[in-house]
Tab-separated table of C-alpha atoms and ligand atoms in Angstrom:
chain	number	residue	atom	x	y	z
A	1	MET	CA	-12.666	-22.704	8.996
A	2	SER	CA	-11.267	-20.418	11.575
A	3	LEU	CA	-10.917	-16.766	10.599
A	4	PRO	CA	-9.078	-14.022	12.458
A	5	SER	CA	-11.175	-12.147	14.913
A	6	ARG	CA	-9.433	-8.776	14.267
A	7	VAL	CA	-7.931	-7.239	11.072
A	8	GLN	CA	-5.303	-4.529	10.953
A	9	LEU	CA	-5.770	-2.140	7.962
A	10	ILE	CA	-3.299	0.194	6.527
A	11	ASP	CA	-4.819	2.932	4.469
A	12	VAL	CA	-2.624	3.554	1.578
A	13	GLY	CA	-4.905	6.197	0.014
A	14	PRO	CA	-2.682	9.229	0.525
A	15	ARG	CA	0.225	7.430	-1.186
A	16	ASP	CA	-0.965	4.700	-3.598
A	17	GLY	CA	-4.190	6.422	-4.021
A	18	LEU	CA	-2.999	9.920	-4.814
A	19	GLN	CA	0.292	9.170	-6.623
A	20	ASN	CA	-1.465	8.435	-9.831
A	21	GLU	CA	-3.632	11.573	-10.008
A	22	LYS	CA	-3.031	13.828	-12.834
A	23	GLN	CA	-4.543	17.035	-11.194
A	24	PRO	CA	-2.471	18.625	-8.558
A	25	VAL	CA	-3.593	17.769	-5.021
A	26	PRO	CA	-2.251	20.347	-2.532
A	27	ALA	CA	-0.375	19.308	0.530
A	28	SER	CA	-3.070	20.772	2.761
A	29	VAL	CA	-5.699	18.399	1.190
A	30	LYS	CA	-3.401	15.331	1.655
A	31	ILE	CA	-2.860	16.408	5.355
A	32	GLU	CA	-6.643	16.850	5.813
A	33	LEU	CA	-7.230	13.349	4.374
A	34	VAL	CA	-4.663	11.843	6.732
A	35	HIS	CA	-6.387	13.617	9.597
A	36	ARG	CA	-9.799	12.331	8.566
A	37	LEU	CA	-8.442	8.805	8.284
A	38	GLN	CA	-6.950	8.819	11.742
A	39	ALA	CA	-10.141	10.288	13.124
A	40	ALA	CA	-12.053	7.434	11.541
A	41	GLY	CA	-9.817	4.931	13.564
A	42	LEU	CA	-7.137	4.019	11.054
A	43	THR	CA	-3.995	3.179	13.059
A	44	GLU	CA	-1.683	2.732	9.905
A	45	ILE	CA	-1.517	5.192	7.162
A	46	GLU	CA	0.804	5.101	4.192
A	47	VAL	CA	1.267	8.770	3.895
A	48	THR	CA	3.677	9.467	0.907
A	49	SER	CA	6.759	8.327	-0.997
A	50	PHE	CA	10.232	9.678	-1.199
A	51	VAL	CA	10.778	8.926	-4.769
A	52	SER	CA	12.114	10.959	-7.788
A	53	PRO	CA	9.653	13.997	-8.407
A	54	LYS	CA	10.492	13.552	-12.039
A	55	TRP	CA	9.069	10.027	-11.958
A	56	VAL	CA	6.073	10.726	-9.680
A	57	PRO	CA	5.381	14.517	-9.438
A	58	GLN	CA	2.353	14.069	-7.195
A	59	MET	CA	4.566	12.904	-4.317
A	60	ALA	CA	6.965	15.856	-4.551
A	61	ASP	CA	5.450	17.454	-1.464
A	62	ASN	CA	6.431	14.379	0.649
A	63	ALA	CA	8.195	16.300	3.329
A	64	GLU	CA	5.684	19.083	3.511
A	65	VAL	CA	2.895	16.493	3.960
A	66	MET	CA	4.792	14.502	6.628
A	67	ASN	CA	5.780	17.591	8.580
A	68	GLY	CA	2.145	18.972	8.361
A	69	ILE	CA	0.440	16.039	9.982
A	70	GLN	CA	-0.737	16.427	13.556
A	71	ARG	CA	0.291	12.997	14.650
A	72	GLN	CA	-2.011	10.935	16.953
A	73	ALA	CA	-0.609	8.677	19.504
A	74	GLY	CA	-0.948	4.921	18.508
A	75	VAL	CA	-0.934	5.629	14.762
A	76	ARG	CA	1.835	4.345	12.556
A	77	TYR	CA	2.865	6.611	9.687
A	78	SER	CA	4.703	4.966	6.830
A	79	VAL	CA	6.384	6.187	3.593
A	80	LEU	CA	8.047	4.520	0.567
A	81	THR	CA	11.787	4.757	0.166
A	82	PRO	CA	13.316	3.301	-2.980
A	83	ASN	CA	17.014	3.987	-2.297
A	84	ALA	CA	19.409	5.779	0.149
A	85	GLN	CA	18.560	9.230	-1.210
A	86	GLY	CA	14.916	8.625	-0.495
A	87	PHE	CA	15.622	7.267	2.966
A	88	GLU	CA	17.891	10.125	3.924
A	89	ALA	CA	15.093	12.629	2.967
A	90	ALA	CA	12.377	10.471	4.643
A	91	ARG	CA	14.135	10.049	7.997
A	92	LEU	CA	14.142	13.821	8.651
A	93	THR	CA	10.449	13.634	8.561
A	94	LYS	CA	10.395	10.792	11.248
A	95	PRO	CA	8.310	8.071	9.761
A	96	ASP	CA	7.462	5.028	12.040
A	97	GLU	CA	7.979	2.647	9.109
A	98	ILE	CA	9.659	2.757	5.715
A	99	VAL	CA	8.728	0.669	2.897
A	100	VAL	CA	11.233	-0.681	0.280
A	101	PHE	CA	9.463	-1.794	-2.774
A	102	GLY	CA	10.583	-4.568	-5.147
A	103	ALA	CA	8.787	-6.808	-7.708
A	104	ALA	CA	8.443	-10.392	-8.488
A	105	SER	CA	8.671	-9.527	-12.153
A	106	GLU	CA	11.903	-8.321	-13.752
A	107	ALA	CA	10.128	-6.220	-16.311
A	108	PHE	CA	8.084	-4.476	-13.727
A	109	SER	CA	11.047	-3.769	-11.524
A	110	GLN	CA	12.799	-2.071	-14.490
A	111	LYS	CA	9.876	0.061	-15.393
A	112	ASN	CA	8.981	1.023	-11.811
A	113	ILE	CA	12.350	1.547	-10.177
A	114	ASN	CA	14.764	1.512	-13.206
A	115	CYS	CA	16.775	-1.616	-11.952
A	116	SER	CA	16.660	-5.329	-11.923
A	117	ILE	CA	15.338	-7.253	-8.856
A	118	ALA	CA	18.972	-8.130	-7.792
A	119	GLU	CA	20.079	-4.478	-8.057
A	120	SER	CA	16.992	-3.293	-6.111
A	121	ILE	CA	17.923	-5.681	-3.343
A	122	GLU	CA	21.480	-4.239	-3.306
A	123	ARG	CA	19.988	-0.798	-2.960
A	124	PHE	CA	17.490	-1.724	-0.271
A	125	ALA	CA	19.884	-3.641	2.020
A	126	PRO	CA	21.806	-0.523	3.336
A	127	VAL	CA	18.465	1.324	3.514
A	128	VAL	CA	16.871	-1.472	5.669
A	129	GLN	CA	20.013	-1.512	7.900
A	130	ALA	CA	20.045	2.128	8.366
A	131	ALA	CA	16.259	2.181	9.186
A	132	LEU	CA	16.489	-0.657	11.727
A	133	THR	CA	19.444	0.947	13.393
A	134	ALA	CA	17.506	4.339	13.718
A	135	GLY	CA	14.635	2.361	15.166
A	136	ILE	CA	12.351	2.625	12.222
A	137	ALA	CA	10.272	-0.339	11.189
A	138	VAL	CA	10.761	-1.895	7.693
A	139	ARG	CA	8.196	-3.216	5.380
A	140	GLY	CA	8.852	-4.780	1.902
A	141	ALA	CA	6.332	-4.387	-0.803
A	142	MET	CA	6.328	-7.214	-3.384
A	143	SER	CA	4.647	-6.056	-6.595
A	144	CYS	CA	3.281	-8.279	-9.255
A	145	THR	CA	2.967	-11.357	-7.079
A	146	VAL	CA	0.284	-12.839	-9.335
A	147	GLY	CA	0.369	-10.941	-12.443
A	148	CYS	CA	2.591	-8.373	-14.296
A	149	PRO	CA	1.454	-5.784	-16.913
A	150	TYR	CA	4.461	-6.672	-19.001
A	151	GLU	CA	5.205	-10.375	-18.300
A	152	GLY	CA	1.617	-11.723	-17.753
A	153	ASP	CA	1.184	-14.459	-15.039
A	154	ILE	CA	3.827	-14.615	-12.347
A	155	ALA	CA	4.819	-18.094	-11.037
A	156	PRO	CA	4.735	-18.505	-7.277
A	157	GLU	CA	8.503	-19.481	-7.457
A	158	ARG	CA	9.129	-15.835	-8.474
A	159	VAL	CA	7.349	-14.632	-5.346
A	160	ALA	CA	9.331	-17.064	-3.194
A	161	TYR	CA	12.644	-15.835	-4.626
A	162	LEU	CA	11.719	-12.208	-3.857
A	163	ALA	CA	10.340	-13.039	-0.363
A	164	GLY	CA	13.602	-14.874	0.495
A	165	LEU	CA	15.746	-11.860	-0.671
A	166	MET	CA	13.552	-9.464	1.349
A	167	LYS	CA	14.061	-11.726	4.412
A	168	GLN	CA	17.756	-11.952	4.010
A	169	ILE	CA	18.207	-8.101	3.977
A	170	GLY	CA	16.229	-7.701	7.166
A	171	VAL	CA	12.840	-6.654	6.001
A	172	GLN	CA	10.388	-7.235	8.993
A	173	ARG	CA	7.233	-7.804	7.038
A	174	VAL	CA	6.006	-7.947	3.495
A	175	ASP	CA	3.048	-6.941	1.329
A	176	VAL	CA	1.865	-9.492	-1.178
A	177	ALA	CA	0.657	-7.169	-3.904
A	178	ASP	CA	-1.631	-7.744	-6.745
A	179	THR	CA	-0.450	-4.602	-8.598
A	180	ILE	CA	-2.798	-4.959	-11.571
A	181	GLY	CA	-5.789	-6.452	-9.803
A	182	ALA	CA	-5.874	-9.390	-12.087
A	183	GLY	CA	-5.523	-12.078	-9.423
A	184	THR	CA	-8.194	-14.471	-8.361
A	185	PRO	CA	-8.461	-16.234	-4.925
A	186	LEU	CA	-6.442	-19.347	-5.590
A	187	LYS	CA	-3.691	-17.592	-7.346
A	188	VAL	CA	-3.487	-15.136	-4.461
A	189	GLN	CA	-3.400	-18.030	-2.066
A	190	LYS	CA	-0.406	-19.548	-3.903
A	191	ALA	CA	1.479	-16.210	-3.811
A	192	ILE	CA	0.926	-16.150	-0.047
A	193	GLU	CA	1.902	-19.831	0.339
A	194	ALA	CA	5.069	-18.994	-1.536
A	195	THR	CA	5.846	-16.225	1.083
A	196	LEU	CA	5.070	-18.224	4.063
A	197	PRO	CA	8.557	-20.095	4.263
A	198	TYR	CA	10.152	-16.660	4.745
A	199	PHE	CA	7.548	-14.744	6.671
A	200	ASP	CA	5.037	-15.972	9.077
A	201	VAL	CA	1.361	-15.122	8.486
A	202	ASP	CA	1.532	-12.370	11.098
A	203	HIS	CA	4.048	-10.611	8.859
A	204	ILE	CA	2.273	-10.883	5.567
A	205	CYS	CA	-0.096	-8.043	4.428
A	206	GLY	CA	-2.476	-8.334	1.479
A	207	HIS	CA	-2.349	-5.434	-0.937
A	208	PHE	CA	-4.984	-5.973	-3.672
A	209	HIS	CA	-5.843	-3.623	-6.535
A	210	ASP	CA	-9.432	-4.086	-7.623
A	211	THR	CA	-9.127	-3.694	-11.435
A	212	TYR	CA	-11.129	-6.818	-12.170
A	213	GLY	CA	-13.339	-6.654	-9.107
A	214	GLN	CA	-11.645	-9.566	-7.332
A	215	ALA	CA	-9.954	-7.787	-4.479
A	216	LEU	CA	-12.750	-8.585	-1.852
A	217	ALA	CA	-12.615	-12.188	-2.886
A	218	ASN	CA	-8.934	-12.316	-2.647
A	219	THR	CA	-9.161	-10.570	0.842
A	220	LEU	CA	-11.455	-13.501	1.971
A	221	ALA	CA	-9.192	-16.064	0.487
A	222	SER	CA	-6.186	-14.521	2.376
A	223	LEU	CA	-8.244	-14.455	5.659
A	224	GLN	CA	-8.888	-18.091	5.262
A	225	MET	CA	-5.170	-18.487	5.334
A	226	GLY	CA	-4.947	-16.544	8.575
A	227	VAL	CA	-3.652	-13.306	7.005
A	228	TRP	CA	-4.890	-10.413	9.195
A	229	ASN	CA	-3.017	-7.393	7.829
A	230	PHE	CA	-4.394	-5.660	4.760
A	231	GLN	CA	-3.886	-2.521	2.754
A	232	SER	CA	-6.636	-0.662	1.148
A	233	SER	CA	-7.339	2.835	-0.124
A	234	VAL	CA	-10.111	5.167	1.022
A	235	ALA	CA	-12.639	5.716	-1.834
A	236	GLY	CA	-10.788	3.194	-3.853
A	237	LEU	CA	-8.338	5.744	-4.939
A	238	GLY	CA	-5.383	5.072	-6.985
A	239	GLY	CA	-3.136	2.932	-9.177
A	240	CYS	CA	0.494	2.711	-10.081
A	241	PRO	CA	1.818	4.994	-12.842
A	242	TYR	CA	3.962	2.153	-14.078
A	243	ALA	CA	1.115	-0.353	-14.294
A	244	LYS	CA	-0.929	1.051	-17.024
A	245	GLY	CA	-4.752	0.310	-16.863
A	246	ALA	CA	-4.582	-0.891	-13.316
A	247	THR	CA	-7.107	0.858	-11.060
A	248	GLY	CA	-7.018	1.648	-7.352
A	249	ASN	CA	-6.667	-0.589	-4.311
A	250	VAL	CA	-9.845	-2.198	-2.934
A	251	SER	CA	-11.645	0.567	-1.109
A	252	THR	CA	-11.284	0.562	2.734
A	253	GLU	CA	-14.942	1.276	2.989
A	254	ASP	CA	-15.808	-2.051	1.153
A	255	VAL	CA	-13.226	-4.092	3.165
A	256	VAL	CA	-14.435	-2.691	6.507
A	257	TYR	CA	-18.033	-3.379	5.642
A	258	MET	CA	-17.245	-6.941	4.653
A	259	LEU	CA	-15.231	-7.587	7.848
A	260	HIS	CA	-17.822	-6.046	10.255
A	261	GLY	CA	-20.446	-8.024	8.551
A	262	MET	CA	-18.347	-11.158	9.324
A	263	GLY	CA	-17.967	-10.108	12.949
A	264	ILE	CA	-14.299	-9.275	12.442
A	265	ALA	CA	-13.090	-6.101	14.407
A	266	THR	CA	-11.216	-3.337	12.719
A	267	GLY	CA	-11.491	-0.366	15.143
A	268	ILE	CA	-12.730	1.707	12.276
A	269	ASP	CA	-15.830	3.827	12.286
A	270	LEU	CA	-17.432	3.144	8.830
A	271	ASP	CA	-19.428	6.410	8.910
A	272	LYS	CA	-16.359	8.550	9.525
A	273	LEU	CA	-14.444	6.630	6.897
A	274	VAL	CA	-17.238	7.277	4.352
A	275	ASP	CA	-16.952	10.998	5.278
A	276	ALA	CA	-13.173	10.807	4.675
A	277	GLY	CA	-13.643	9.295	1.295
A	278	ALA	CA	-16.315	11.750	0.404
A	279	PHE	CA	-13.934	14.517	1.279
A	280	ILE	CA	-11.244	13.422	-1.139
A	281	SER	CA	-13.669	12.282	-3.885
A	282	ASP	CA	-15.443	15.776	-3.686
A	283	PHE	CA	-11.942	17.375	-4.125
A	284	LEU	CA	-11.136	15.207	-7.104
A	285	GLY	CA	-14.591	15.900	-8.486
A	286	ARG	CA	-15.909	12.316	-8.705
A	287	LYS	CA	-17.851	9.785	-6.646
A	288	PRO	CA	-15.986	7.343	-4.341
A	289	ASN	CA	-14.905	4.314	-6.172
A	290	SER	CA	-16.495	2.106	-3.472
A	291	ASN	CA	-19.939	0.305	-3.621
A	292	VAL	CA	-20.274	0.592	0.215
A	293	ALA	CA	-19.510	4.336	0.271
A	294	LYS	CA	-22.018	4.955	-2.529
A	295	ALA	CA	-24.735	2.914	-0.861
A	296	ILE	CA	-24.234	4.767	2.448
A	297	LEU	CA	-24.117	8.108	0.790
A	298	ASN	CA	-27.326	7.323	-1.148
A	299	LYS	CA	-29.000	6.231	1.898
A	300	ARG	CA	-28.081	9.333	3.745
A	301	ALA	CA	-29.239	11.461	0.854
A	302	GLY	CA	-32.515	9.563	0.540
B	401	HMG	P1	16.871	6.607	-11.471
B	401	HMG	O1	16.629	7.667	-12.542
B	401	HMG	O2	17.388	5.279	-11.842
B	401	HMG	O3	17.688	7.293	-10.228
B	401	HMG	O4	15.571	6.339	-10.665
B	401	HMG	P2	19.213	7.732	-10.141
B	401	HMG	O5	19.813	7.267	-8.864
B	401	HMG	O6	19.988	7.448	-11.504
B	401	HMG	O7	18.984	9.343	-10.061
B	401	HMG	C1	18.478	10.167	-11.145
B	401	HMG	C2	17.867	11.436	-10.703
B	401	HMG	O8	16.835	11.108	-9.806
B	401	HMG	C3	18.901	12.348	-9.821
B	401	HMG	O9	18.455	13.586	-10.075
B	401	HMG	C4	18.547	11.917	-8.439
B	401	HMG	O10	18.875	12.961	-7.588
B	401	HMG	C5	17.048	11.757	-8.525
B	401	HMG	P3	19.063	14.620	-11.246
B	401	HMG	O11	20.505	14.540	-10.876
B	401	HMG	O12	18.750	13.867	-12.494
B	401	HMG	O13	18.349	15.892	-10.875
B	401	HMG	N1	16.484	10.784	-7.394
B	401	HMG	C6	15.680	11.017	-6.483
B	401	HMG	N2	15.092	12.251	-6.178
B	401	HMG	C7	14.216	12.196	-5.041
B	401	HMG	N3	14.103	11.107	-4.210
B	401	HMG	C8	14.805	10.039	-4.512
B	401	HMG	C9	15.625	9.898	-5.678
B	401	HMG	N4	16.356	8.919	-6.301
B	401	HMG	C10	16.932	9.473	-7.170
B	401	HMG	N5	14.600	8.951	-3.735
B	401	HMG	C11	14.138	5.832	-8.817
B	401	HMG	C12	15.398	5.417	-9.638
B	401	HMG	C13	13.835	4.687	-7.839
B	401	HMG	C14	14.498	7.147	-7.983
B	401	HMG	C15	12.967	6.112	-9.791
B	401	HMG	O14	12.761	5.024	-10.662
B	401	HMG	C16	11.555	6.362	-9.071
B	401	HMG	O15	11.427	7.387	-8.348
B	401	HMG	N6	10.653	5.612	-9.232
B	401	HMG	C17	9.396	5.789	-8.548
B	401	HMG	C18	8.495	4.698	-8.630
B	401	HMG	C19	7.232	4.843	-7.939
B	401	HMG	O16	7.132	5.665	-7.068
B	401	HMG	N7	6.254	3.895	-8.215
B	401	HMG	C20	5.106	3.909	-7.538
B	401	HMG	C21	5.244	3.387	-6.191
B	401	HMG	S1	5.332	1.614	-6.152
B	401	HMG	C22	3.618	1.012	-6.216
B	401	HMG	O17	2.777	1.809	-6.313
B	401	HMG	C23	3.351	-0.433	-6.075
B	401	HMG	C24	2.845	-0.656	-4.640
B	401	HMG	O18	1.737	0.023	-4.361
B	401	HMG	C25	2.630	-2.218	-4.473
B	401	HMG	C26	1.708	-2.724	-5.644
B	401	HMG	O19	0.625	-2.341	-5.866
B	401	HMG	O20	2.434	-3.510	-6.431
B	401	HMG	C27	3.865	-0.331	-3.523
B	402	MG	MG1	-0.256	-0.639	-5.025
C-alpha cells in the first residue's frame, strides 16, 4: 500500500463552517480566523460564498471579509459562486479560485440552489468560462456523492454523471463531498472511482462531513486510492443549511494529527491550528468539535 507523502488541506471553516451559524459572526472575527489559519500554515482557505443573503444570511458580508484579509503570498483564497450574479460580485474581491457547486442528487440540487442538476450546469458554464478567462482557477463541488438527506443512498452512476458534466464545462478539479456525513469507506471509494474517469486523482478533493463519525476513516480510504487533497474545517465547524441534521466537516485538527502520525506532511503547525480553533470556538461559546483539539487543550490546561 503506497500512501501520498504530502497532503494539501483546504480549510473550509470560514465558509462551510460558519455559514450554518445562527448567531451573527462579525466580519472582523471571520477575518481574524482566516489570519490565524494562514499563520498556522494553511495554504488554501475557503473564505466565503457569494450566494443570496436571503438564503444564507451569515455570508452576506462576503465582500467585506474578502477585502479585509491581509493576504499572504502562497495562500489560495477561494469563494463559492452559484451563478453569474455571484461571480460578478466575487471577481471584484479577487479570489484565486471560485467554486461552482452542484449535487449528484436532484432533490438536493433543488433545495440548495433552487434548480435541477441540468439547469445548474447551464448556469455554471458561463461562470466557469468567465473565471478561466480572468485567470481565476475553478473548482466544482459535488454534493451528496454517497447519500442525500432527501433521496437516501446515491448510486455511483449519479456521481459519474455529474463529474462528466463538470469536466465538460471546464471545471479544473472537483470535490467529492459527503454532505451529510453518512458515508462509509467503501461507499466513498466508489464515489471516487466514479469520478476518476473524468478527473485524475490529483484533481479530486475529499470533502467529508463527520455526522456519523466516519470522516477520518473515509479520509484514510481516499488516501489509499492516492487522493491527497482534502477539505476540513477548523474546530469541526459547520454544516449545510439545506442538509438538516448534518454536522460540520471533519476537523482540520483531527486530520492533521492523523496525517502527521502517519508521517504524511501537511505544512501545518498543529499547535497554532488548535489556537485558531480555540479562538473561533471561544467566540461561538463552545468547545471545539475536535477530539484532537480537546485533547491538546486539556493537556495544556493540566
Ligand atoms: P433563486 O432565488 O433561484 O435566484 O436562488 P434568482 O436568480 O431567482 O434570484 C432571486 C433573488 O436572489 C434576486 O433578488 C437576486 O438578486 C438574488 P431579489 O430580486 O429577490 O431581491 N440573487 C443573489 N443575491 C446575491 N448573490 C447571488 C444571487 N443570486 C441571486 N449570487 C441561489 C438561487 C443559487 C442564488 C440560491 O438558491 C442560493 O443563494 N443558494 C445558496 C445555497 C448555499 O449557499 N448553500 C450552502 C453552500 S453549498 C454547501 O454547503 C455544500 C458544500 O459544502 C459541499 C457539501 O458538503 O456537499 C459545498
Ligand atoms: Mg460541505
